[in-house]
């Protein structure tokens, strides 16, 4: 029996090129990361163009993984999250934005979420926080 996991990542992003550049930088050090983290960086590194929305776009990515360790995925990408939320490059999310990772593990019939962002986005000595929420009151595979 497989162990399937729905995994969804979203954050504010109007244009993909700046995020793609950061993803390419992190791909250089991706050896040893889980396959999902490598796939994520690879996919983002190839994106171009605008993400549409009347007040701004969202960068969305997802997959159905097999035996995906979501906590490890989120933690091992910590340097990537810090770079996209911390650098002042045009096109990257602003420092007060968050990354949201939604997931549902097989047969749990409940989604969970990670929220990734700065504890205080305006302080010089800020720390990247990864907070877990769940189980949430919805699911993708609930019957």
PDB file of C-alpha atoms in Angstrom:
ATOM      1  CA  UNK A   1       0.000   0.000   0.000  1.00  0.00           C
ATOM      2  CA  UNK A   2       1.263   3.476  -0.868  1.00  0.00           C
ATOM      3  CA  UNK A   3       1.473   6.424   1.431  1.00  0.00           C
ATOM      4  CA  UNK A   4       0.137   9.322  -0.598  1.00  0.00           C
ATOM      5  CA  UNK A   5       0.374  12.952   0.438  1.00  0.00           C
ATOM      6  CA  UNK A   6      -1.303  15.936  -1.221  1.00  0.00           C
ATOM      7  CA  UNK A   7       1.191  18.804  -1.007  1.00  0.00           C
ATOM      8  CA  UNK A   8       0.418  22.421  -1.988  1.00  0.00           C
ATOM      9  CA  UNK A   9       2.698  25.477  -1.639  1.00  0.00           C
ATOM     10  CA  UNK A  10       1.554  29.081  -2.161  1.00  0.00           C
ATOM     11  CA  UNK A  11       2.926  32.583  -1.669  1.00  0.00           C
ATOM     12  CA  UNK A  12       2.528  36.101  -3.062  1.00  0.00           C
ATOM     13  CA  UNK A  13       4.418  36.553  -6.320  1.00  0.00           C
ATOM     14  CA  UNK A  14       3.478  38.758  -9.268  1.00  0.00           C
ATOM     15  CA  UNK A  15       6.326  37.707 -11.587  1.00  0.00           C
ATOM     16  CA  UNK A  16       8.224  34.419 -11.581  1.00  0.00           C
ATOM     17  CA  UNK A  17      11.693  35.488 -12.734  1.00  0.00           C
ATOM     18  CA  UNK A  18      13.035  36.667  -9.347  1.00  0.00           C
ATOM     19  CA  UNK A  19      11.858  33.499  -7.585  1.00  0.00           C
ATOM     20  CA  UNK A  20      13.288  31.404 -10.431  1.00  0.00           C
ATOM     21  CA  UNK A  21      16.665  33.077  -9.932  1.00  0.00           C
ATOM     22  CA  UNK A  22      16.674  32.287  -6.196  1.00  0.00           C
ATOM     23  CA  UNK A  23      15.552  28.697  -6.905  1.00  0.00           C
ATOM     24  CA  UNK A  24      18.449  28.266  -9.374  1.00  0.00           C
ATOM     25  CA  UNK A  25      20.877  29.477  -6.697  1.00  0.00           C
ATOM     26  CA  UNK A  26      19.519  26.904  -4.237  1.00  0.00           C
ATOM     27  CA  UNK A  27      19.569  24.107  -6.812  1.00  0.00           C
ATOM     28  CA  UNK A  28      23.357  24.338  -6.711  1.00  0.00           C
ATOM     29  CA  UNK A  29      23.230  23.007  -3.137  1.00  0.00           C
ATOM     30  CA  UNK A  30      20.275  20.650  -3.523  1.00  0.00           C
ATOM     31  CA  UNK A  31      22.194  17.376  -3.419  1.00  0.00           C
ATOM     32  CA  UNK A  32      21.010  15.463  -0.371  1.00  0.00           C
ATOM     33  CA  UNK A  33      17.596  17.134  -0.285  1.00  0.00           C
ATOM     34  CA  UNK A  34      14.473  15.008  -0.588  1.00  0.00           C
ATOM     35  CA  UNK A  35      13.229  14.436  -4.112  1.00  0.00           C
ATOM     36  CA  UNK A  36      10.195  16.666  -3.480  1.00  0.00           C
ATOM     37  CA  UNK A  37      12.433  19.572  -2.439  1.00  0.00           C
ATOM     38  CA  UNK A  38      14.575  19.074  -5.523  1.00  0.00           C
ATOM     39  CA  UNK A  39      11.480  18.889  -7.748  1.00  0.00           C
ATOM     40  CA  UNK A  40      10.139  22.058  -6.139  1.00  0.00           C
ATOM     41  CA  UNK A  41      13.330  24.042  -6.729  1.00  0.00           C
ATOM     42  CA  UNK A  42      13.666  22.638 -10.249  1.00  0.00           C
ATOM     43  CA  UNK A  43      10.103  23.575 -11.173  1.00  0.00           C
ATOM     44  CA  UNK A  44      10.384  27.087  -9.739  1.00  0.00           C
ATOM     45  CA  UNK A  45      13.758  27.637 -11.430  1.00  0.00           C
ATOM     46  CA  UNK A  46      12.099  27.251 -14.842  1.00  0.00           C
ATOM     47  CA  UNK A  47       9.109  29.533 -14.339  1.00  0.00           C
ATOM     48  CA  UNK A  48       8.695  32.725 -16.298  1.00  0.00           C
ATOM     49  CA  UNK A  49       6.047  35.353 -16.733  1.00  0.00           C
ATOM     50  CA  UNK A  50       3.320  36.932 -14.690  1.00  0.00           C
ATOM     51  CA  UNK A  51       1.016  35.385 -12.103  1.00  0.00           C
ATOM     52  CA  UNK A  52      -2.263  37.190 -12.641  1.00  0.00           C
ATOM     53  CA  UNK A  53      -4.599  38.690 -10.067  1.00  0.00           C
ATOM     54  CA  UNK A  54      -6.327  42.051  -9.711  1.00  0.00           C
ATOM     55  CA  UNK A  55      -4.363  42.854  -6.526  1.00  0.00           C
ATOM     56  CA  UNK A  56      -1.336  40.659  -7.238  1.00  0.00           C
ATOM     57  CA  UNK A  57      -0.527  37.108  -8.177  1.00  0.00           C
ATOM     58  CA  UNK A  58       0.186  33.914  -6.297  1.00  0.00           C
ATOM     59  CA  UNK A  59       2.864  31.377  -7.038  1.00  0.00           C
ATOM     60  CA  UNK A  60       1.279  27.936  -6.647  1.00  0.00           C
ATOM     61  CA  UNK A  61       2.878  24.493  -6.785  1.00  0.00           C
ATOM     62  CA  UNK A  62       1.690  21.077  -5.761  1.00  0.00           C
ATOM     63  CA  UNK A  63       1.898  17.345  -6.201  1.00  0.00           C
ATOM     64  CA  UNK A  64       0.641  14.073  -4.871  1.00  0.00           C
ATOM     65  CA  UNK A  65       3.710  12.483  -3.349  1.00  0.00           C
ATOM     66  CA  UNK A  66       4.483   8.973  -2.240  1.00  0.00           C
ATOM     67  CA  UNK A  67       5.786   8.725   1.331  1.00  0.00           C
ATOM     68  CA  UNK A  68       6.429  12.480   1.329  1.00  0.00           C
ATOM     69  CA  UNK A  69       7.778  13.790   4.638  1.00  0.00           C
ATOM     70  CA  UNK A  70       6.215  17.270   4.653  1.00  0.00           C
ATOM     71  CA  UNK A  71       7.971  18.415   7.819  1.00  0.00           C
ATOM     72  CA  UNK A  72      11.337  17.542   6.282  1.00  0.00           C
ATOM     73  CA  UNK A  73      10.352  19.282   3.013  1.00  0.00           C
ATOM     74  CA  UNK A  74       9.478  22.482   4.880  1.00  0.00           C
ATOM     75  CA  UNK A  75      12.538  22.414   7.156  1.00  0.00           C
ATOM     76  CA  UNK A  76      15.162  21.586   4.557  1.00  0.00           C
ATOM     77  CA  UNK A  77      13.933  24.457   2.365  1.00  0.00           C
ATOM     78  CA  UNK A  78      14.355  26.911   5.267  1.00  0.00           C
ATOM     79  CA  UNK A  79      17.277  28.724   3.525  1.00  0.00           C
ATOM     80  CA  UNK A  80      15.137  29.126   0.384  1.00  0.00           C
ATOM     81  CA  UNK A  81      12.185  30.495   2.377  1.00  0.00           C
ATOM     82  CA  UNK A  82      14.517  32.962   4.144  1.00  0.00           C
ATOM     83  CA  UNK A  83      15.932  34.154   0.829  1.00  0.00           C
ATOM     84  CA  UNK A  84      12.633  34.699  -0.952  1.00  0.00           C
ATOM     85  CA  UNK A  85      11.118  36.454   2.078  1.00  0.00           C
ATOM     86  CA  UNK A  86      14.235  38.343   3.090  1.00  0.00           C
ATOM     87  CA  UNK A  87      15.825  39.733  -0.030  1.00  0.00           C
ATOM     88  CA  UNK A  88      14.826  43.096  -1.426  1.00  0.00           C
ATOM     89  CA  UNK A  89      14.693  42.059  -5.088  1.00  0.00           C
ATOM     90  CA  UNK A  90      11.832  43.258  -7.261  1.00  0.00           C
ATOM     91  CA  UNK A  91       9.385  40.426  -7.843  1.00  0.00           C
ATOM     92  CA  UNK A  92      10.002  38.572  -4.590  1.00  0.00           C
ATOM     93  CA  UNK A  93       7.392  38.456  -1.818  1.00  0.00           C
ATOM     94  CA  UNK A  94       7.605  41.271   0.701  1.00  0.00           C
ATOM     95  CA  UNK A  95       9.123  40.566   4.113  1.00  0.00           C
ATOM     96  CA  UNK A  96       5.717  40.614   5.830  1.00  0.00           C
ATOM     97  CA  UNK A  97       4.261  37.979   3.464  1.00  0.00           C
ATOM     98  CA  UNK A  98       4.005  34.295   4.360  1.00  0.00           C
ATOM     99  CA  UNK A  99       4.472  30.979   2.592  1.00  0.00           C
ATOM    100  CA  UNK A 100       1.640  28.526   3.195  1.00  0.00           C
ATOM    101  CA  UNK A 101       2.151  24.795   2.756  1.00  0.00           C
ATOM    102  CA  UNK A 102      -1.060  22.767   2.833  1.00  0.00           C
ATOM    103  CA  UNK A 103      -0.974  18.998   2.960  1.00  0.00           C
ATOM    104  CA  UNK A 104      -3.100  15.959   3.604  1.00  0.00           C
ATOM    105  CA  UNK A 105      -1.696  12.546   4.415  1.00  0.00           C
ATOM    106  CA  UNK A 106      -3.449   9.478   3.059  1.00  0.00           C
ATOM    107  CA  UNK A 107      -6.393   8.184   5.104  1.00  0.00           C
ATOM    108  CA  UNK A 108      -6.263  11.044   7.609  1.00  0.00           C
ATOM    109  CA  UNK A 109      -9.223  12.855   6.002  1.00  0.00           C
ATOM    110  CA  UNK A 110      -7.857  16.140   7.352  1.00  0.00           C
ATOM    111  CA  UNK A 111      -5.639  18.812   5.896  1.00  0.00           C
ATOM    112  CA  UNK A 112      -2.794  20.424   7.843  1.00  0.00           C
ATOM    113  CA  UNK A 113      -0.760  23.535   7.166  1.00  0.00           C
ATOM    114  CA  UNK A 114       2.598  25.136   7.760  1.00  0.00           C
ATOM    115  CA  UNK A 115       2.943  28.907   7.806  1.00  0.00           C
ATOM    116  CA  UNK A 116       6.441  30.212   7.111  1.00  0.00           C
ATOM    117  CA  UNK A 117       7.477  33.785   7.762  1.00  0.00           C
ATOM    118  CA  UNK A 118       9.445  36.168   9.941  1.00  0.00           C
ATOM    119  CA  UNK A 119       8.643  36.493  13.642  1.00  0.00           C
ATOM    120  CA  UNK A 120       8.903  40.288  13.183  1.00  0.00           C
ATOM    121  CA  UNK A 121       9.501  41.213   9.534  1.00  0.00           C
ATOM    122  CA  UNK A 122      10.711  44.719  10.389  1.00  0.00           C
ATOM    123  CA  UNK A 123      13.500  43.847  12.845  1.00  0.00           C
ATOM    124  CA  UNK A 124      17.110  43.370  11.801  1.00  0.00           C
ATOM    125  CA  UNK A 125      17.503  40.376  14.154  1.00  0.00           C
ATOM    126  CA  UNK A 126      14.325  38.653  12.936  1.00  0.00           C
ATOM    127  CA  UNK A 127      14.025  34.869  12.912  1.00  0.00           C
ATOM    128  CA  UNK A 128      12.254  32.682  10.396  1.00  0.00           C
ATOM    129  CA  UNK A 129       9.314  30.929  12.038  1.00  0.00           C
ATOM    130  CA  UNK A 130       7.721  27.740  10.796  1.00  0.00           C
ATOM    131  CA  UNK A 131       4.375  27.160  12.492  1.00  0.00           C
ATOM    132  CA  UNK A 132       2.195  24.069  12.138  1.00  0.00           C
ATOM    133  CA  UNK A 133      -1.614  24.130  12.143  1.00  0.00           C
ATOM    134  CA  UNK A 134      -3.954  21.192  12.077  1.00  0.00           C
ATOM    135  CA  UNK A 135      -5.774  19.100  11.696  1.00  0.00           C
ATOM    136  CA  UNK A 136      -7.892  21.542   9.716  1.00  0.00           C
ATOM    137  CA  UNK A 137     -11.643  21.072   9.164  1.00  0.00           C
ATOM    138  CA  UNK A 138     -11.420  20.116   5.489  1.00  0.00           C
ATOM    139  CA  UNK A 139      -9.822  17.476   3.271  1.00  0.00           C
ATOM    140  CA  UNK A 140      -9.232  16.634  -0.373  1.00  0.00           C
ATOM    141  CA  UNK A 141      -9.993  12.934   0.001  1.00  0.00           C
ATOM    142  CA  UNK A 142     -12.803  12.912   2.520  1.00  0.00           C
ATOM    143  CA  UNK A 143     -15.801  10.779   1.636  1.00  0.00           C
TER     144      UNK A 143
END
